[in-house]
Every structure is written in C-alpha cells, then in structure tokens.
Short mmCIF file of C-alpha atoms and ligand atoms in Angstrom, two decimals:
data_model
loop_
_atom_site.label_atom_id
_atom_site.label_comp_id
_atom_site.label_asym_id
_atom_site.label_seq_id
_atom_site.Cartn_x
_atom_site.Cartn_y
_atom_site.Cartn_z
CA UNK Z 1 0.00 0.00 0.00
CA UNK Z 2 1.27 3.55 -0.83
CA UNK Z 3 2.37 6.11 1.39
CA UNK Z 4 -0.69 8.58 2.81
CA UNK Z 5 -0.98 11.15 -0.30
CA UNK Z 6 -1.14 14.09 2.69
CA UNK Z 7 2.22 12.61 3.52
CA UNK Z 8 4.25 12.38 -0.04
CA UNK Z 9 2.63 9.39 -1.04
CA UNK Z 10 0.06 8.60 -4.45
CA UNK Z 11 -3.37 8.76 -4.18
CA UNK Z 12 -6.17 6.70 -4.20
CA UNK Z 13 -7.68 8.70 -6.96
CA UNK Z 14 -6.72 11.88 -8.07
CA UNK Z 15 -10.00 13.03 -8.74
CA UNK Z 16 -13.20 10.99 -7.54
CA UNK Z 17 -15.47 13.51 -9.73
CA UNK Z 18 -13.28 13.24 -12.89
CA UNK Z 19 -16.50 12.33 -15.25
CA UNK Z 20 -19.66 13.58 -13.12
CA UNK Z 21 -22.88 11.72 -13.60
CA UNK Z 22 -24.89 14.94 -13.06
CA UNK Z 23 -26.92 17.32 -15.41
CA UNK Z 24 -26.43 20.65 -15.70
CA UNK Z 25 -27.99 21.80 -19.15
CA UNK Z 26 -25.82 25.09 -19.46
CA UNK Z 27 -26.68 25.64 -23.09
CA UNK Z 28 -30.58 25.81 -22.15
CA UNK Z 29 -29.84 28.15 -19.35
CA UNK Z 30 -28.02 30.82 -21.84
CA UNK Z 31 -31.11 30.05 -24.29
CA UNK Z 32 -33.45 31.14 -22.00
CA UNK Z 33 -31.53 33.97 -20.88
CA UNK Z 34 -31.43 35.14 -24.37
CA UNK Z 35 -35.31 34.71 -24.55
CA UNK Z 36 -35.69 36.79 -21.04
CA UNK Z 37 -33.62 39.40 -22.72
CA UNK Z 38 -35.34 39.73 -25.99
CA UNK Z 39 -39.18 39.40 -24.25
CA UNK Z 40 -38.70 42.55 -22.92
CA UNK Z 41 -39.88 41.92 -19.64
CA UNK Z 42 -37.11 41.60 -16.88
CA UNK Z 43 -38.40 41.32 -13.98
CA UNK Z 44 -41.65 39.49 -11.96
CA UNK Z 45 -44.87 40.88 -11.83
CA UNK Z 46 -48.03 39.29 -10.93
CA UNK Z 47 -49.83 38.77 -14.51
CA UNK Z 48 -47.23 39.19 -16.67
CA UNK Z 49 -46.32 36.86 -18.23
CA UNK Z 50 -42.39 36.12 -18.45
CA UNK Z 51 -39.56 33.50 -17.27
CA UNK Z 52 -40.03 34.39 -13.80
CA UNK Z 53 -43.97 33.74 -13.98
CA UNK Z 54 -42.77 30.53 -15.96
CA UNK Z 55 -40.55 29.12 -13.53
CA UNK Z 56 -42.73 30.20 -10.31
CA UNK Z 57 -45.44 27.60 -12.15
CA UNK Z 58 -42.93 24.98 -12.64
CA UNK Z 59 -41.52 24.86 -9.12
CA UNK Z 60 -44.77 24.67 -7.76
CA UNK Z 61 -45.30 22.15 -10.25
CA UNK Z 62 -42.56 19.84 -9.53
CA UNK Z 63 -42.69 19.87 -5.78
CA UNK Z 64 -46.95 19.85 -5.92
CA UNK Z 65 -47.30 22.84 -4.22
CA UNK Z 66 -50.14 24.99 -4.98
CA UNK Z 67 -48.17 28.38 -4.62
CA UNK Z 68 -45.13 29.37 -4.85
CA UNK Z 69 -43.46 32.94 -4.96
CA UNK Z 70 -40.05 33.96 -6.10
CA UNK Z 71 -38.04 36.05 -3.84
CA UNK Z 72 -34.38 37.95 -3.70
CA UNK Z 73 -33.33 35.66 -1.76
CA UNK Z 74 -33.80 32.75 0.84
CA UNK Z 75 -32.98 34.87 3.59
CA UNK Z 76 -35.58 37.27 2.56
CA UNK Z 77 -37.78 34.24 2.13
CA UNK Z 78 -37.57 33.43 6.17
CA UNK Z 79 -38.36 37.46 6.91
CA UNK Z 80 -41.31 37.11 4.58
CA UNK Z 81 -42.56 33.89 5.89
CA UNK Z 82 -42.41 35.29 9.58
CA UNK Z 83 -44.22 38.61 8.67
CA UNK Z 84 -46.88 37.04 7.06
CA UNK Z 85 -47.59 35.14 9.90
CA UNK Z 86 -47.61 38.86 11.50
CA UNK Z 87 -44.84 37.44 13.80
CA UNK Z 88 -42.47 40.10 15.09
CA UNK Z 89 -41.54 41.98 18.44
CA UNK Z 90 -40.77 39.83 21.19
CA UNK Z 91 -42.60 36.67 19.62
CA UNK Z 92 -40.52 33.53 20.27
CA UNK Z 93 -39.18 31.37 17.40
CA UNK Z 94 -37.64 28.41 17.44
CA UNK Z 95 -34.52 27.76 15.46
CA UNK Z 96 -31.99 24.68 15.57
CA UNK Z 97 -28.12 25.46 16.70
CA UNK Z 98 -26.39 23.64 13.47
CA UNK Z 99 -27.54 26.10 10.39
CA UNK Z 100 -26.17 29.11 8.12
CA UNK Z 101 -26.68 32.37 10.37
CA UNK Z 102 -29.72 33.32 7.91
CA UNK Z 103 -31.97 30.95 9.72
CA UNK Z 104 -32.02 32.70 12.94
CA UNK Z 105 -31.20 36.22 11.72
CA UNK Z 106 -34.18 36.55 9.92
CA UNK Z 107 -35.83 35.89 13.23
CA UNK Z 108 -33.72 38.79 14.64
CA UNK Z 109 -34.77 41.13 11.37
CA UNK Z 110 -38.50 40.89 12.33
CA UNK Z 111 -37.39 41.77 15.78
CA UNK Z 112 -38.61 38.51 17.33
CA UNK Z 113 -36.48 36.17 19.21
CA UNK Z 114 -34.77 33.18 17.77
CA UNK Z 115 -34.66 30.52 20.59
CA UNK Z 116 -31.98 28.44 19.41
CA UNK Z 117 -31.92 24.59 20.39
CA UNK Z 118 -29.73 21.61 19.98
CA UNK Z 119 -29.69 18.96 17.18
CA UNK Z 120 -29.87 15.33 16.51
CA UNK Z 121 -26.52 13.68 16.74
CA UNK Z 122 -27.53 10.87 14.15
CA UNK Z 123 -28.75 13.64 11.61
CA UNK Z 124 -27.41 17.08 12.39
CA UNK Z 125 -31.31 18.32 12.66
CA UNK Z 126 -32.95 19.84 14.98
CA UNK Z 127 -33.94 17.79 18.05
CA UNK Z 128 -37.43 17.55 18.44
CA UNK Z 129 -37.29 16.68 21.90
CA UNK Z 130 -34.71 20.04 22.34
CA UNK Z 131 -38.26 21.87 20.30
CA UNK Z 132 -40.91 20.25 22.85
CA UNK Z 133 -38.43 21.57 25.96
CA UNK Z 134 -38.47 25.09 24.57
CA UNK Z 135 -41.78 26.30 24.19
CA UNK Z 136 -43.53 28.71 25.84
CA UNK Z 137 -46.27 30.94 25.59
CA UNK Z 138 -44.80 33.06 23.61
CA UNK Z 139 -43.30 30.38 20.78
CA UNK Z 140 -44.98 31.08 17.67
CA UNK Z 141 -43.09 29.17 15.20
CA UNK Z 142 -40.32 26.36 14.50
CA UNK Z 143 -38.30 26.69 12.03
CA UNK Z 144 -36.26 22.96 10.95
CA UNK Z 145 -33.57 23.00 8.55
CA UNK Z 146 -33.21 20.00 6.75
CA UNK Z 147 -29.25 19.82 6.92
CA UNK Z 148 -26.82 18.98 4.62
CA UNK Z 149 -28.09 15.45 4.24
CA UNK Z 150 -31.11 14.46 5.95
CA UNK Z 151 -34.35 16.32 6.64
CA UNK Z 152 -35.54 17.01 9.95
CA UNK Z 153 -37.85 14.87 11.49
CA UNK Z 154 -41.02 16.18 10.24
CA UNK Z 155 -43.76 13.77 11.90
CA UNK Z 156 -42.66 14.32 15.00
CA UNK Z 157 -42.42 18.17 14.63
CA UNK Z 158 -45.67 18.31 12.96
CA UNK Z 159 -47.40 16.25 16.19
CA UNK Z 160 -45.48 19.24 18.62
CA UNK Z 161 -46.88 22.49 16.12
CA UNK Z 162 -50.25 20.58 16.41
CA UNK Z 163 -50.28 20.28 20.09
CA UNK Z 164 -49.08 23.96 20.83
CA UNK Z 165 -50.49 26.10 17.81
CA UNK Z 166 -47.17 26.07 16.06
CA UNK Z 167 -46.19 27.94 12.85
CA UNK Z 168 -43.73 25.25 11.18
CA UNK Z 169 -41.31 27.06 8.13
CA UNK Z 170 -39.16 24.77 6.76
CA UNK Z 171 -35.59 26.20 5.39
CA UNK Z 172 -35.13 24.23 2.60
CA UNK Z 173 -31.94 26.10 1.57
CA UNK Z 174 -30.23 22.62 1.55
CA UNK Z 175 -32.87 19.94 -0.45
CA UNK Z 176 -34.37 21.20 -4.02
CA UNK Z 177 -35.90 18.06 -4.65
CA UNK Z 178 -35.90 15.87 -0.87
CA UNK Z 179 -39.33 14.18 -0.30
CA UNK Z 180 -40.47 13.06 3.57
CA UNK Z 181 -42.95 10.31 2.88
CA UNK Z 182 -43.18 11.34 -1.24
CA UNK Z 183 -43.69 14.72 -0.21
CA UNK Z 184 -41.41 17.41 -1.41
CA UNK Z 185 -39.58 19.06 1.41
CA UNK Z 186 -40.67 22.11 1.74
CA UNK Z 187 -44.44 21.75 1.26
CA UNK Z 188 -44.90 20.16 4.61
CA UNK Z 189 -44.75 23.19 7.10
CA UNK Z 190 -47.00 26.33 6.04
CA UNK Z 191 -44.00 27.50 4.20
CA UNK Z 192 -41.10 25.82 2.53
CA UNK Z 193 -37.94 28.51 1.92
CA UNK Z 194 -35.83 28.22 -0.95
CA UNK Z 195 -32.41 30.00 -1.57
CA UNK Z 196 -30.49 29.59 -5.09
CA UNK Z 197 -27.65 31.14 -3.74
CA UNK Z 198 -24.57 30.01 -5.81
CA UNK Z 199 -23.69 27.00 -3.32
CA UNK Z 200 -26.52 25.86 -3.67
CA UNK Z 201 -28.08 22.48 -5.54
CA UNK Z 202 -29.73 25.15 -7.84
CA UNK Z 203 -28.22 28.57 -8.41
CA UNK Z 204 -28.82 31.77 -10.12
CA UNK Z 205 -25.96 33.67 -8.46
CA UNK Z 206 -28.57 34.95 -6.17
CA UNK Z 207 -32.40 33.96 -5.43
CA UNK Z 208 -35.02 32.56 -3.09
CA UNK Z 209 -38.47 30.94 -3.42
CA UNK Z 210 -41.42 30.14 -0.68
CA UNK Z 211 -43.93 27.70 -1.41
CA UNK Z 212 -47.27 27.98 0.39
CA UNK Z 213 -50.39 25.69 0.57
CA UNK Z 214 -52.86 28.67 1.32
CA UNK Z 215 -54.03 31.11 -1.17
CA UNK Z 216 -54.43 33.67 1.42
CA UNK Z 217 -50.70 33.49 2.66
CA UNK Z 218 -49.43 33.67 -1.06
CA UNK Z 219 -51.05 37.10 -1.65
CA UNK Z 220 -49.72 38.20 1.36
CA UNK Z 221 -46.86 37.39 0.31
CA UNK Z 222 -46.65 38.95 -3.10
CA UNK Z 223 -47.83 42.07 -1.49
CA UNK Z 224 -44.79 41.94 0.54
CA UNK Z 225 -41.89 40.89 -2.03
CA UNK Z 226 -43.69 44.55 -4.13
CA UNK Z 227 -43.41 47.08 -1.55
CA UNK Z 228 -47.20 46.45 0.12
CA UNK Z 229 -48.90 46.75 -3.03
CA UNK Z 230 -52.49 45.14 -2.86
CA UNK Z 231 -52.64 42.88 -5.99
CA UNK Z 232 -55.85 41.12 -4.50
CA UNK Z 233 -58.26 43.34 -3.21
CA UNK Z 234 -57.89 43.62 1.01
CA UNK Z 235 -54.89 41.89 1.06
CA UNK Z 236 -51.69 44.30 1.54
CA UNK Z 237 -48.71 44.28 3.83
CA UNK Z 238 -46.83 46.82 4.20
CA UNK Z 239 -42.83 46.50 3.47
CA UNK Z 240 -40.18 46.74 0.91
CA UNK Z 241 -38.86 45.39 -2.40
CA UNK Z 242 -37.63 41.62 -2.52
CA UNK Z 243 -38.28 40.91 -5.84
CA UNK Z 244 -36.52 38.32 -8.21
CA UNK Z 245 -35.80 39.06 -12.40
CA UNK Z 246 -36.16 36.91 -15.10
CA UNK Z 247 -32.93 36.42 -15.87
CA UNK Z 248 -32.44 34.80 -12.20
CA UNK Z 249 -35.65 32.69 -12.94
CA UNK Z 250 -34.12 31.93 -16.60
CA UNK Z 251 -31.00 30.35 -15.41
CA UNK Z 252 -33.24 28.68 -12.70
CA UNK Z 253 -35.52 27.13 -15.59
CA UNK Z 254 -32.90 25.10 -16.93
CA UNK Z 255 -31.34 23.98 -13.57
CA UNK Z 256 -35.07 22.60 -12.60
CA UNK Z 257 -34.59 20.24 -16.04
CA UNK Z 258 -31.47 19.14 -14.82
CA UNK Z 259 -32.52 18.48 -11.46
CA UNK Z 260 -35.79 16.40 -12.76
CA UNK Z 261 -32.75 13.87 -14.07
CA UNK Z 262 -30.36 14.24 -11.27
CA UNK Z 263 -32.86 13.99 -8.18
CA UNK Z 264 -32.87 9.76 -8.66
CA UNK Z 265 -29.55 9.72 -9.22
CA UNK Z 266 -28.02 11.94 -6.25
CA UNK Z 267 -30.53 9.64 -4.05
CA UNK Z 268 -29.04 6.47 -5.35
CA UNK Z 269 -25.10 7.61 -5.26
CA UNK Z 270 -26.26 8.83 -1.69
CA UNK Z 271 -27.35 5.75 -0.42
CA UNK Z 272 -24.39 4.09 -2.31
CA UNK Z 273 -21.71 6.42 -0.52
CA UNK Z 274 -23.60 5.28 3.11
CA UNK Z 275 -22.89 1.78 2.39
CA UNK Z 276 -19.41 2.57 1.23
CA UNK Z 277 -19.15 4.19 4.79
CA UNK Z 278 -20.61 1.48 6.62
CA UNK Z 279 -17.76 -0.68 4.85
CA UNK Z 280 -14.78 1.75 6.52
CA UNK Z 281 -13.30 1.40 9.89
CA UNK Z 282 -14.11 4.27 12.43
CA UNK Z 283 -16.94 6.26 10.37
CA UNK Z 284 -20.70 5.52 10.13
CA UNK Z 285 -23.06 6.93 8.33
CA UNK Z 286 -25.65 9.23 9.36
CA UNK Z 287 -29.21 7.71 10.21
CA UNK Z 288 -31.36 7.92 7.62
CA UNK Z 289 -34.98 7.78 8.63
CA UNK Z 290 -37.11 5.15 5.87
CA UNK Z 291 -39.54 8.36 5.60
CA UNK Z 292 -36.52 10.50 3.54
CA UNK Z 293 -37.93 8.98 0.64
CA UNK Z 294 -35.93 10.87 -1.92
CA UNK Z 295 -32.73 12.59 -0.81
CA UNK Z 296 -30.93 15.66 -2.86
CA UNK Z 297 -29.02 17.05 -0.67
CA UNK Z 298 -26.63 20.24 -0.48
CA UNK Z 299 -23.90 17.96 1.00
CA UNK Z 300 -22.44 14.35 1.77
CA UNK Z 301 -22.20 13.88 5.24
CA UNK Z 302 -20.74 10.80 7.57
CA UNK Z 303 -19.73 10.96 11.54
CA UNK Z 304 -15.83 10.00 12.28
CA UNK Z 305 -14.67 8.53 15.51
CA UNK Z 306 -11.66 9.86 16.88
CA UNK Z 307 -11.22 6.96 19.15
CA UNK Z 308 -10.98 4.78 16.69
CA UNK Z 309 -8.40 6.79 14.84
CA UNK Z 310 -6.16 6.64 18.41
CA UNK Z 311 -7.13 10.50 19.03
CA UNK Z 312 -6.58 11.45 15.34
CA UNK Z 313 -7.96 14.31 15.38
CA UNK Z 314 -11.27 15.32 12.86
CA UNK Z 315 -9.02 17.38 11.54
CA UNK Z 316 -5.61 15.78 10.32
CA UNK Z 317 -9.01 13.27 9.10
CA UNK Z 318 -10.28 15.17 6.87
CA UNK Z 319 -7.60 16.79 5.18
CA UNK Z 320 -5.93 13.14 4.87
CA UNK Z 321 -8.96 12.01 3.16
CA UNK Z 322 -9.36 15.24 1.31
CA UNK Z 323 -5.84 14.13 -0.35
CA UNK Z 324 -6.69 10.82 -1.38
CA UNK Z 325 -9.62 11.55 -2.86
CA UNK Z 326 -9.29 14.90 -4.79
CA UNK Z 327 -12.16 15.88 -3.22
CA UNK Z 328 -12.60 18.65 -0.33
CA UNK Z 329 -14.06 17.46 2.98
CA UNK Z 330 -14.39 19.90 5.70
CA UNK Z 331 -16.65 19.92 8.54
CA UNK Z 332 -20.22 21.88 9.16
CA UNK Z 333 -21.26 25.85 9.77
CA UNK Z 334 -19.78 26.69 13.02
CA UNK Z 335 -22.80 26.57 16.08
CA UNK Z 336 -24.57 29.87 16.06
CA UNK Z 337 -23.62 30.15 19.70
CA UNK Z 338 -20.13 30.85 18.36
CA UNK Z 339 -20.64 31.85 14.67
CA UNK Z 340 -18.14 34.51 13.38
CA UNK Z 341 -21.23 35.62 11.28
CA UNK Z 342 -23.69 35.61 13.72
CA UNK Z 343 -23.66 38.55 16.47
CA UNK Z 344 -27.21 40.61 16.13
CA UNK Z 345 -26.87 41.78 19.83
CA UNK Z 346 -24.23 44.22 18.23
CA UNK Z 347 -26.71 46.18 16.21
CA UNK Z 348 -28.17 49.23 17.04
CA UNK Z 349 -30.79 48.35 15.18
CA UNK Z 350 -31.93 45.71 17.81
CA UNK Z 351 -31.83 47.69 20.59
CA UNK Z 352 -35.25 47.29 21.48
CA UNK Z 353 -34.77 46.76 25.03
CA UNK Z 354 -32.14 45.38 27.41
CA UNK Z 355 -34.41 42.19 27.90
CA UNK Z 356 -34.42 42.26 23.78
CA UNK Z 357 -31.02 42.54 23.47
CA UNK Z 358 -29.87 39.91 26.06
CA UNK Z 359 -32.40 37.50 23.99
CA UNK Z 360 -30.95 37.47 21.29
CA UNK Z 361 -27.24 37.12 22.35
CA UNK Z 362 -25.77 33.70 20.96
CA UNK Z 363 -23.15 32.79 23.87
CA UNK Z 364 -26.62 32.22 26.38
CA UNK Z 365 -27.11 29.21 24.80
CA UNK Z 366 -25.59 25.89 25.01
CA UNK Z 367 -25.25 23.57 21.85
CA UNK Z 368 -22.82 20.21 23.48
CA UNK Z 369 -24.54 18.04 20.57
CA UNK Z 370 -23.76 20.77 17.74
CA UNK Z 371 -20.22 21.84 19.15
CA UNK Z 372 -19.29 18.08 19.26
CA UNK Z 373 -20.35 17.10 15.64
CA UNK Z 374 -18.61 20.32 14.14
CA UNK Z 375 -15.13 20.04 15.70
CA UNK Z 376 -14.97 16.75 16.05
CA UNK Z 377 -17.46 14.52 13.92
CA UNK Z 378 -18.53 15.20 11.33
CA UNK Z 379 -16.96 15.06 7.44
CA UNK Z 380 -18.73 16.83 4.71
CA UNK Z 381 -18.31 17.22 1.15
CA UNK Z 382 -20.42 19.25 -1.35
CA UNK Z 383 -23.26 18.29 -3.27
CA UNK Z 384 -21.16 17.70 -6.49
CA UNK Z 385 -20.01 14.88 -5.02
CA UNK Z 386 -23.03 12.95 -5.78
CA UNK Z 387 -21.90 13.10 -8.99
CA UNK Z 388 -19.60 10.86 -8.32
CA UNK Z 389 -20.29 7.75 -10.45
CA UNK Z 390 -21.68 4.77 -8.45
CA UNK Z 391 -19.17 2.30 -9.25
CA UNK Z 392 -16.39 4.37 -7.83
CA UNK Z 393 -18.03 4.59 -4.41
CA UNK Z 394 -16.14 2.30 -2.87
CA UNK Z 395 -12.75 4.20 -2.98
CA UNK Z 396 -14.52 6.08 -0.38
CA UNK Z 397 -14.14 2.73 1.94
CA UNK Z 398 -10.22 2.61 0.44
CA UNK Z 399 -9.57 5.91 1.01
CA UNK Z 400 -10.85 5.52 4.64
CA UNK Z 401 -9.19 2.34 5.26
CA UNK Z 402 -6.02 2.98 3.71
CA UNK Z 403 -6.14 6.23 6.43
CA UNK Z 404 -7.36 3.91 9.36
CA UNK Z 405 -4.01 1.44 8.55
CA UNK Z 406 -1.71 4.12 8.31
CA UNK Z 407 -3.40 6.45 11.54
CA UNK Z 408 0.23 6.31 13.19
CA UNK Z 409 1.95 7.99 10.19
CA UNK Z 410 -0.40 10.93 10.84
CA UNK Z 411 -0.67 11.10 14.48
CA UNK Z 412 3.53 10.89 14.06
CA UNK Z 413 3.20 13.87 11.86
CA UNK Z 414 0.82 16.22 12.65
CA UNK Z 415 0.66 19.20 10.53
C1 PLP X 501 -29.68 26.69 5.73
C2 PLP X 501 -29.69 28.02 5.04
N1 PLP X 501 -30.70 28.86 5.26
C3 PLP X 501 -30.78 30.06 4.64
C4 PLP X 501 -29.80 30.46 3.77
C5 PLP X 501 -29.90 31.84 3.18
O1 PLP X 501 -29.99 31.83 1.81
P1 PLP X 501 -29.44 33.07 0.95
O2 PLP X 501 -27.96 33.00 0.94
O3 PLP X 501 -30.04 32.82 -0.39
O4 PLP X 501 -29.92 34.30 1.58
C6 PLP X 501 -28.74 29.60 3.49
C7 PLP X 501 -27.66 29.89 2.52
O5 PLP X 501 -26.99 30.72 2.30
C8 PLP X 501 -28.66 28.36 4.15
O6 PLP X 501 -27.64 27.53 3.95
#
C-alpha cells in the first residue's frame, strides 16, 4: 500500500469527480436567458407573463405545491414567511443550533427572538425533543432545517406544532428536490424557503423561493416581495422590495430540467456512498430515517470517531482524506452560539430593550450536541459529489481504510 498522499505518497484517486454523472444543461440556461432578454420583460410581476412567472409555475409544479413565490433571496424568504404570519416583536421562534446564520437572523430582522436549540446527533437536525423543551407561551413558530443530508424529522415536529399552535417554516436552503414520505420538502410546514444562492443544488448567483399551501398566505406574500402593493383586493402588507428578475428565474428554468434527471440519481449515489461508509473502519453513516424517501441534498455527510483513529484528530481526518480523494471534505457551519457571522446583539438596530437585546445574544445558549459534531465529527463534502459515479463509491471505503491502517503515520506527523 502507498504512502498517505497528505504525507508524499500517491493517491487513491486523483479526482473521484473526474467524469460527473450529473446534469447541468448550461446551453438551455443561456437560451433562456437570451429569450428573457429579448421578451422585454425583466423582472416578476403578478400577470405578466415572463420566465419568472414561468418558472414560479414549474416549481410549484414539480414539488406539488399549490403556490409558490419567487423572492431575492432565501434569507428574505424566512423574513417574509415570519411577517406574514404577522410574527415580530418579542414573539418567540424556534430555530436549531447547526444552520447558516440566515436561519435565525431573519428571526432577529422581524425583531422577534430566535430561541436556538440543539440537534440530533444521528442527523445534524434539529432535536425535536430540544423543540418540545423550549416552548412557551410566547413560541410562535419552529423553524427545521433539513441539513446537509437528511431532513428534519417532520412527523414528529408536525405532532409538537399541532399540540401547541405552532407555525412550522421549513428552510429548505439545503434539499431542491428531498421528499419526507413522497412529499417534497418544503411543502410540509405552512412554508417551505428556498435560496439559489450560488452554493446551492440550484443557483442563479442569487435567489429565493417560498412555497405555500394557502391562497391567502401567497397574496400576502406577493404584497410583501412589491413594496405592500395590494394585488388582491384587502390583502396588503406593508414592506419593501424583494423581488426576483427573469434572468435569475431563466437560469433557474434550466437547472429545474437538470434536477428532474439528477434527483434519482443523487438519491441512489447517496445511499451508495452510506454503504461505502458502513464498509470503513471508524466512520458511520448518518441515520437515515425510511420516511426520507428521496434525498438531494446540499452535501455528503458521515460521523468520524476519533477513538478509533487513536485521538486522530477530525481534523488531520479530513484533510488526509481530502488528499486521497481529490475531493474537499471539511466539517459543518460553526454553532450559532459561536458563529463569526452571527452577532445581532451588536446592532443598534436591535436595541429594542435590554431584555431584547440579552435575547438574542448567541453565547446564552448551550449547543454540546452541535459543538461536538462540528469540531470533532462530522466530514462533509459538497453536493457535487453525488456526482460521483456509483461504481467508484467504494474508494470512499479505500480511502478511509487505507487512512485507518496508516493512523500512526499521521498522528507521528501532525501538521
Ligand atoms: C440553511 C440556510 N438557510 C438560509 C440560507 C440563506 O440563503 P441566501 O444566501 O439565499 O440568503 C442559506 C444559505 O446561504 C442556508 O444555507
């Protein structure tokens, strides 16, 4: 067996994703963008018809929603959501520790008060035990993230929002095209929140969509993404602009063709890579619940065992298997207890009160679960990597193995 790659040595692969099995249908997008140009119509109105109207239909379409609205982006698609449930000052919403700062700052932007709880170990979700322990009379929402890899666990987090009156919006930033039980993610809580941020599994440089179930909420909302105006008679709220163009919704088209072909196939290299993991010493995959019926997923994620390893740490880990692989693994968002992007107590702004502002300070709340995946757990890679063809899935089980054999090289030569 070679030498470890991180250590002079050749290896296992140079480049796992050397021939990707996914779809990305570039040519359509610039067609379409052409088409957006030469219609005339650039941006999103409600009756006009143009890509953005196009694509609005088609999302709802292939997630069988019966609204959806395109946004700026899927942080404005959280603010939205909450003030069209008229949730703001000093309302309580619940949030998970383990996200992108957007979940809970959108909380902070409608001056309500993200309660931030712990997550599941076995899926980096929020814990829905951690949701049931936080509520009190002033909760008035939850909002899950579905992670990465796995969706939250939505029956039991339905059966809490029923019992206490609960508002559930699911960020979806992470799972264009995830289904709990055959139903898409997203269209489960009374909103689902989009972002096509350029990370993401879908991306227009910038974007964000909500999908709705009520006809009622979806005006409310398309009053609100067009500065209040009252498009259906009675139904206005007042706010700002946080409208998407066609060009976004062009690019956006296309992506949704690809994705129609790549959402079997990410769930089958998925489930192919958690096998391969199962295979390898010291690593396990995450627990995937037989509900996640269809998983496309903004990452690939599996939990490392520093025991094991002898102490390795997570770290020496993943760049070791980062180097065999020719892939980049790194680890998750830090906790928003400790987030270099997250610090709204800081912002004049939010100085609604001293109660306010201790409220929303990150460092009261404690995360063990979410501190201990990120620094020394888990090993993520980005969605591309379920491009990865199937029969090469196994050099994921080499790759860890050859690192497990050769853990005293490493802990020998710690860089
Ligand atoms: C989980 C999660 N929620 C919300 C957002 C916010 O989306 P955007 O960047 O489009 O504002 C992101 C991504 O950036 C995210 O990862």
């Amino acid at each position: 067996m070679s030498a470890l790659a991180v250590l002079g040595g050749s290896p296992v692969t140079s480049n796992l994703l050397q021939k990707t099995s996914l779809k990305s249908h570039n040519d359509l997008a610039r067609t379409y963008l052409l088409d957006a140009f030469d219609s005339g119509v650039w941006d999103d109105w409600p009756g006009v018809e143009s890509m953005a109207s196009a694509f609005q239909q088609e999302w709802a379409d292939f997630n069988g929603s019966r609204f959806c609205a395109l946004l700026t982006n899927g942080t404005h698609t959280l603010q939205v959501a909450l003030e069209t449930l008229d949730i703001g000052a000093f309302d309580e919403v619940i949030v998970p520790g383990l996200t992108w700062q957007a979940t809970a700052s959108a909380v902070c932007d409608v001056n309500a008060v993200p309660v931030i709880v712990d997550v599941d170990p076995e899926t980096l979700c929020i814990d829905p035990k951690a949701v049931e322990a936080a509520i009190t009379p002033k909760t008035r929402a939850i909002i899950p993230v579905h992670l990465y890899h796995r969706m939250a666990d939505m029956d039991a987090l339905l059966a809490i929002a029923k019992k206490h009156n609960l508002h559930i919006i699911e960020d979806t930033a992470h799972v264009h095209g995830s289904q709990w039980r055959g139903k898409s993610a997203g269209t489960i809580g009374t909103f689902g929140s989009f972002s096509f941020q350029r990370s993401k599994l879908m991306n227009a440089g910038e974007g964000g969509a909500l999908l709705m179930q009520d006809e009622d909420l979806y005006w409310k909302v398309v009053s609100q993404r067009s500065c209040g105006r009252e498009f259906k008679p009675g139904v206005k709220v007042h706010s700002g602009n946080y409208r998407m163009t066609s060009f976004q919704a062009a690019i956006l088209r296309a992506q949704l063709v690809a994705l129609r072909e790549n959402a079997e196939v990410m769930d089958r290299t998925s489930r192919a890579f958690d096998r391969a993991i199962e295979a390898a010493p010291g690593v396990r995959p995450l627990f995937r619940s037989e509900n996640l019926t269809r998983q496309c997923s903004y990452g690939f994620v599996f939990l490392y065992d520093q025991n094991a390893f002898d102490g390795l740490p997570a770290t020496q880990f993943r760049k070791a298997l980062s180097a065999e692989l020719g892939v980049t693994f790194g680890t998750t968002y830090e906790p928003l207890n400790q987030s270099p992007v997250y610090y709204p107590h800081t912002k004049k702004r939010h100085q609604l009160s001293q109660e306010y502002m201790q409220a929303i300070t990150p460092s009261r709340w404690q995360l063990p679960v979410a501190e201990a995946l990120w620094r020394d757990r888990v090993v993520q890679a980005l969605w591309s990597i379920l491009g990865c063809p199937i029969e090469k899935a196994h050099l994921l089980t080499d790759a860890i193995g050859k690192i497990y054999e050769q853990r005293h090289a490493l802990l020998e030569n710690p860089k």
